[in-house]
Structure formats: structure tokens, C-alpha cells
Short mmCIF file of C-alpha atoms and ligand atoms in Angstrom, two decimals:
data_model
loop_
_atom_site.label_atom_id
_atom_site.label_comp_id
_atom_site.label_asym_id
_atom_site.label_seq_id
_atom_site.Cartn_x
_atom_site.Cartn_y
_atom_site.Cartn_z
CA MET A 3 -4.68 14.64 -2.85
CA LYS A 4 -1.20 13.38 -3.57
CA GLU A 5 0.53 11.95 -0.50
CA TYR A 6 3.93 10.82 -1.77
CA ASN A 7 5.97 9.60 -4.72
CA ILE A 8 8.28 6.60 -4.88
CA ALA A 9 11.15 6.75 -7.38
CA ILE A 10 12.77 3.53 -8.58
CA ASP A 11 15.75 3.77 -10.90
CA GLY A 12 18.14 1.17 -12.19
CA PRO A 13 19.46 -0.60 -15.29
CA SER A 14 17.42 -2.74 -17.70
CA GLY A 15 16.21 -6.03 -16.32
CA ALA A 16 16.86 -5.24 -12.65
CA GLY A 17 13.18 -5.94 -11.97
CA LYS A 18 11.99 -2.34 -11.64
CA SER A 19 8.67 -2.74 -13.41
CA THR A 20 7.74 -6.04 -11.70
CA VAL A 21 8.55 -4.54 -8.30
CA ALA A 22 6.85 -1.22 -9.08
CA LYS A 23 3.67 -3.04 -10.13
CA LEU A 24 3.70 -5.06 -6.90
CA LEU A 25 4.30 -1.94 -4.82
CA ALA A 26 1.47 -0.09 -6.54
CA LYS A 27 -0.90 -2.98 -5.87
CA LYS A 28 0.12 -3.48 -2.24
CA LEU A 29 0.01 0.23 -1.43
CA GLY A 30 -3.05 0.99 -3.57
CA ILE A 31 -1.23 3.70 -5.54
CA MET A 32 -0.62 4.47 -9.20
CA TYR A 33 2.31 3.10 -11.22
CA LEU A 34 3.87 5.12 -14.02
CA ASP A 35 6.25 3.14 -16.23
CA THR A 36 8.36 5.96 -17.70
CA GLY A 37 10.31 3.58 -19.96
CA ALA A 38 7.03 3.06 -21.87
CA LEU A 39 7.07 6.75 -22.82
CA TYR A 40 10.60 6.47 -24.24
CA ARG A 41 9.70 3.21 -25.98
CA THR A 42 6.74 4.95 -27.64
CA VAL A 43 9.09 7.61 -29.01
CA GLY A 44 11.42 4.76 -30.07
CA LEU A 45 8.59 3.02 -31.93
CA LYS A 46 7.72 6.18 -33.81
CA ALA A 47 11.41 6.74 -34.66
CA LYS A 48 11.76 3.17 -35.87
CA ARG A 49 8.61 3.22 -37.99
CA ASP A 50 9.36 6.57 -39.58
CA GLY A 51 13.13 6.09 -39.90
CA TRP A 52 14.08 9.09 -37.76
CA LYS A 53 17.72 10.14 -37.56
CA GLU A 54 19.29 10.80 -34.14
CA ASP A 55 19.43 14.54 -34.70
CA ASN A 56 18.08 16.79 -31.97
CA ALA A 57 16.79 19.61 -34.21
CA LEU A 58 15.11 17.23 -36.65
CA VAL A 59 13.56 15.09 -33.92
CA SER A 60 12.40 18.18 -32.04
CA ASP A 61 10.24 19.18 -35.04
CA LEU A 62 8.98 15.65 -35.69
CA LEU A 63 8.15 15.19 -32.02
CA SER A 64 6.06 18.34 -31.87
CA ALA A 65 3.85 16.81 -34.57
CA THR A 66 3.58 13.51 -32.65
CA ASP A 67 0.88 12.75 -30.10
CA ILE A 68 2.03 10.58 -27.19
CA LYS A 69 -0.44 9.77 -24.43
CA ALA A 70 -0.48 7.55 -21.37
CA GLU A 71 -3.86 6.43 -20.06
CA PHE A 72 -4.58 4.57 -16.87
CA SER A 73 -7.49 2.26 -16.25
CA GLY A 74 -7.96 -0.78 -14.06
CA GLY A 75 -4.42 -0.36 -12.72
CA ARG A 76 -2.95 -0.70 -16.21
CA GLN A 77 -1.05 1.88 -18.22
CA ARG A 78 -1.86 1.99 -21.91
CA MET A 79 0.27 3.91 -24.38
CA TYR A 80 -1.11 5.72 -27.42
CA LEU A 81 0.90 6.92 -30.38
CA ASP A 82 -1.00 9.31 -32.66
CA GLY A 83 -4.21 7.73 -31.38
CA GLU A 84 -3.12 4.11 -31.92
CA ASP A 85 -2.88 1.78 -28.92
CA VAL A 86 0.79 0.69 -28.96
CA THR A 87 0.88 -0.85 -25.45
CA ASP A 88 1.97 -4.24 -26.81
CA ALA A 89 3.93 -3.05 -29.84
CA ILE A 90 6.46 -1.13 -27.68
CA ARG A 91 7.48 -4.40 -25.95
CA LEU A 92 8.52 -6.17 -29.16
CA GLY A 93 11.89 -6.67 -30.82
CA ASP A 94 14.35 -3.82 -30.84
CA VAL A 95 11.93 -1.02 -29.84
CA SER A 96 13.67 -0.77 -26.44
CA ASP A 97 16.94 -0.14 -28.24
CA TYR A 98 15.37 2.67 -30.27
CA GLY A 99 13.92 4.01 -27.01
CA SER A 100 17.35 4.03 -25.42
CA ARG A 101 19.00 5.72 -28.43
CA PHE A 102 16.41 8.44 -28.82
CA SER A 103 16.15 8.97 -25.05
CA ALA A 104 19.65 10.48 -25.22
CA LEU A 105 18.37 13.46 -27.25
CA PRO A 106 17.68 16.60 -25.16
CA CYS A 107 14.41 17.33 -27.02
CA VAL A 108 13.04 13.88 -26.20
CA ARG A 109 13.90 14.19 -22.51
CA ALA A 110 12.43 17.70 -22.36
CA ALA A 111 9.22 16.61 -24.09
CA LEU A 112 8.63 13.75 -21.65
CA LEU A 113 9.72 15.54 -18.46
CA GLY A 114 6.60 17.68 -18.09
CA LEU A 115 4.30 14.71 -18.66
CA GLN A 116 6.02 12.65 -15.95
CA ARG A 117 6.06 15.50 -13.44
CA ARG A 118 2.41 16.31 -14.05
CA ILE A 119 1.30 12.72 -13.44
CA ALA A 120 3.50 12.49 -10.32
CA ALA A 121 2.23 15.80 -8.93
CA GLU A 122 -1.39 14.70 -9.25
CA ASN A 123 -1.11 11.13 -7.98
CA THR A 124 0.37 9.24 -5.06
CA SER A 125 2.47 7.05 -7.27
CA VAL A 126 5.50 4.94 -7.96
CA LEU A 127 7.57 5.85 -11.03
CA ASP A 128 10.32 3.68 -12.44
CA GLY A 129 12.98 4.68 -14.94
CA ARG A 130 16.57 5.84 -15.17
CA ASP A 131 16.49 9.43 -13.88
CA ILE A 132 13.44 9.63 -11.63
CA GLY A 133 15.31 10.20 -8.35
CA THR A 134 18.02 12.37 -9.91
CA CYS A 135 16.10 14.53 -12.37
CA VAL A 136 12.34 14.01 -12.72
CA LEU A 137 11.51 13.96 -9.00
CA PRO A 138 14.60 15.03 -7.03
CA ASN A 139 12.33 15.63 -4.02
CA ALA A 140 10.54 12.27 -4.11
CA GLU A 141 9.82 11.07 -0.57
CA TYR A 142 11.17 7.57 -1.28
CA LYS A 143 14.01 6.74 -3.64
CA PHE A 144 15.40 3.35 -4.55
CA TYR A 145 18.14 2.21 -6.89
CA LEU A 146 17.52 -1.37 -7.97
CA THR A 147 20.40 -3.34 -9.44
CA ALA A 148 21.33 -6.92 -10.38
CA SER A 149 24.30 -8.48 -12.16
CA VAL A 150 24.30 -8.30 -15.96
CA GLU A 151 24.10 -12.13 -16.10
CA GLU A 152 20.97 -12.24 -13.95
CA ARG A 153 19.34 -9.36 -15.82
CA ALA A 154 20.05 -11.02 -19.18
CA ARG A 155 18.60 -14.30 -17.91
CA ARG A 156 15.40 -12.56 -16.79
CA ARG A 157 14.98 -10.65 -20.05
CA TYR A 158 15.66 -13.85 -22.02
CA GLU A 159 12.94 -15.75 -20.10
CA GLU A 160 10.53 -12.84 -20.59
CA LEU A 161 11.10 -12.70 -24.37
CA ARG A 162 10.90 -16.50 -24.70
CA ALA A 163 7.59 -16.48 -22.82
CA LYS A 164 6.30 -14.06 -25.43
CA GLY A 165 7.29 -16.51 -28.14
CA GLU A 166 10.29 -14.51 -29.42
CA ASP A 167 13.20 -16.50 -30.82
CA VAL A 168 16.15 -15.09 -28.88
CA ASP A 169 19.69 -16.06 -27.97
CA LEU A 170 20.95 -15.58 -24.38
CA ASP A 171 24.39 -14.23 -25.37
CA ARG A 172 22.75 -11.77 -27.73
CA VAL A 173 20.34 -10.60 -24.99
CA LYS A 174 23.30 -10.15 -22.63
CA ALA A 175 25.27 -8.14 -25.20
CA ASP A 176 22.22 -5.95 -25.90
CA ILE A 177 21.70 -5.29 -22.19
CA ALA A 178 25.37 -4.40 -21.69
CA ALA A 179 25.25 -2.02 -24.67
CA ARG A 180 22.05 -0.41 -23.38
CA ASP A 181 23.54 -0.02 -19.87
CA LYS A 182 26.56 1.71 -21.34
CA ARG A 183 24.47 4.08 -23.44
CA ASP A 184 22.05 4.87 -20.59
CA MET A 185 24.91 5.48 -18.12
CA THR A 186 27.18 7.55 -20.33
CA ARG A 187 24.75 9.85 -22.15
CA GLU A 188 25.25 13.54 -21.46
CA ILE A 189 21.76 14.38 -20.22
CA SER A 190 20.26 12.64 -17.20
CA PRO A 191 22.46 9.55 -17.35
CA LEU A 192 21.43 6.56 -15.27
CA ARG A 193 23.02 6.89 -11.84
CA LYS A 194 22.05 6.32 -8.25
CA ALA A 195 20.75 9.45 -6.53
CA ASP A 196 22.92 10.25 -3.49
CA ASP A 197 19.92 9.79 -1.20
CA ALA A 198 18.53 6.61 -2.82
CA VAL A 199 18.52 3.26 -1.03
CA GLU A 200 20.37 0.71 -3.18
CA ILE A 201 18.93 -2.81 -3.41
CA ASP A 202 20.70 -5.64 -5.23
CA SER A 203 17.99 -8.03 -6.47
CA ASP A 204 20.29 -10.89 -7.59
CA ASN A 205 19.20 -13.21 -4.79
CA MET A 206 15.82 -11.70 -3.99
CA THR A 207 12.37 -12.35 -5.37
CA ALA A 208 10.30 -9.40 -6.58
CA GLU A 209 8.04 -9.98 -3.57
CA GLU A 210 11.01 -9.66 -1.18
CA VAL A 211 12.22 -6.48 -2.87
CA ALA A 212 8.73 -4.96 -2.72
CA GLU A 213 8.40 -5.83 1.00
CA ARG A 214 11.80 -4.29 1.70
CA MET A 215 10.71 -1.08 -0.02
CA ILE A 216 7.38 -1.07 1.81
CA SER A 217 9.23 -1.26 5.13
CA PHE A 218 10.87 2.07 4.25
CA VAL A 219 7.53 3.57 3.26
CA LYS A 220 5.97 2.45 6.55
CA ASN A 221 8.88 3.77 8.59
CA GLY A 222 8.96 7.22 7.02
CA ARG A 223 11.36 8.75 4.54
CA SER A 224 14.04 6.81 2.72
CA ALA A 225 15.32 9.85 0.85
O1 DC B 13 12.78 0.76 -18.72
P1 DC B 13 12.73 0.43 -20.23
O2 DC B 13 13.63 -0.70 -20.61
O3 DC B 13 11.33 0.25 -20.70
O4 DC B 13 13.31 1.76 -20.95
C1 DC B 13 13.60 1.81 -22.34
C2 DC B 13 14.68 2.86 -22.58
O5 DC B 13 14.19 4.17 -22.28
C3 DC B 13 15.93 2.72 -21.68
O6 DC B 13 16.95 1.95 -22.28
C4 DC B 13 16.40 4.12 -21.47
C5 DC B 13 15.19 4.96 -21.66
N1 DC B 13 14.66 5.53 -20.41
C6 DC B 13 15.22 6.70 -19.96
O7 DC B 13 16.16 7.20 -20.56
N2 DC B 13 14.71 7.32 -18.85
C7 DC B 13 13.70 6.77 -18.16
N3 DC B 13 13.21 7.42 -17.09
C8 DC B 13 13.13 5.54 -18.60
C9 DC B 13 13.65 4.93 -19.72
#
């Protein structure tokens, strides 16, 4: 039986997924990374050269099979039966995810999937519109931020650790562009829900952020 949902929204690189993973582990609940769903659409769009046209993408999407599976506390993503869990983390797939996430048909297609998983599982979901759109009645809502410099530094370290040859200024410019697109799109733009608790993670470790969130969960509703 589902007990509660925790919604964590915020811009790229604020530490949402690291914190959400920690929270899920500490609380013994499920973690749904909703960005992975948009990245999977982005990967398909990139591979097949999709145009950002709602009617066209709507048709192409209905012939595309996107699945999230959970085992051993890990979320794996499948695109038309292929395991793309690692592929969606590479290169500019996130950028494709961001661009195609602005299309109404993409948001509509992924909304039901997210709500279904949340309705069936005590879980933490991270994304851009969880507290405002996907789960407006989530028991706990957080908006996690950090300066663009800090977020770029974190993303840079992450990509370098994966062996990608990246440039810090380029990473920062990409993050700023993605923020702008995610915050200004017409449907479900990234914004803090009125009843979300805002946490600035610039000078906090992921562990500290997770503990701060857990204190809200232990004390009752944050939203
Ligand atoms: O969290 P992420 O970087 O993996 O997300 C990739 C892109 O997907 C992000 O730039 C915007 C989009 N996204 C979204 O629009 N709504 C969500 N709930 C999650 C991600």
C-alpha cells in the first residue's frame, strides 16, 4: 500500500538524483527518475532525426515503446526493447530530452506513466514539474537549487569521471541554455510549487540535503 510520495524539482545539476537516491535508500522507498523518461524520448528523437513538431512526434511516439523497470533499487530504461540505461546519459541526449520535453504530446505520453508508478509505490520522484503538475498533492515537496557555477562544476566532474572530453565553460553554457528552455516552455515549465520547501545546495553535501528532507518527512507534511 502506498504511504506517501516525495516530489523533488529543480534545475539541471542541482543534485536532485543524488539526493533522491539517498532518500530512497534511507527511507526504504522507490525512486523514479523522471528525467530518464524524457532522455529516452530524446535518444529516440536523436537516433531517428525527429523534428520538433507536435503532430509528427505524436504519431512517431505512439509507435515507440518506452518502459521503466525497477530491480535491486535501480531503474533501467528500455527503448523498443533495448536497454538504454547507459546510452541516455551520454553526450547531448539530455539536450534532446529537454527540447522534446517541451512538446505537449511528449508530456502527455509520459504523465500517465509517472502517475501510475507514483500511485502504486511509496516513492520519491525527481524532475521539473513533479510538485506542480505530475503530483500536485504529493505529501512532501522540495525545490532543490544551486548556483549555475556550482551546477556546471558538478556536471563537469560527472562527465569527466565517465571519460568524456568536456570543457567547463561549454558545460556551463549548456546548463544555462537548458535552464532557460526548461523554465520558459509553455507547458509545465520548471518552477517552484507554492507549497514546496526550497533548499539551496551550494554549500551542502548530498547527505546533508537528504537529512534535511528526512527531517520534514519525520515531522509530517512539508507541502
Ligand atoms: O533531469 P534530467 O537532466 O535527466 O532531465 C533531462 C531533461 O528532461 C530536462 O532538461 C528537462 C526534461 N524533464 C522535464 O521536462 N520534466 C521532468 N519531470 C524531468 C525532465
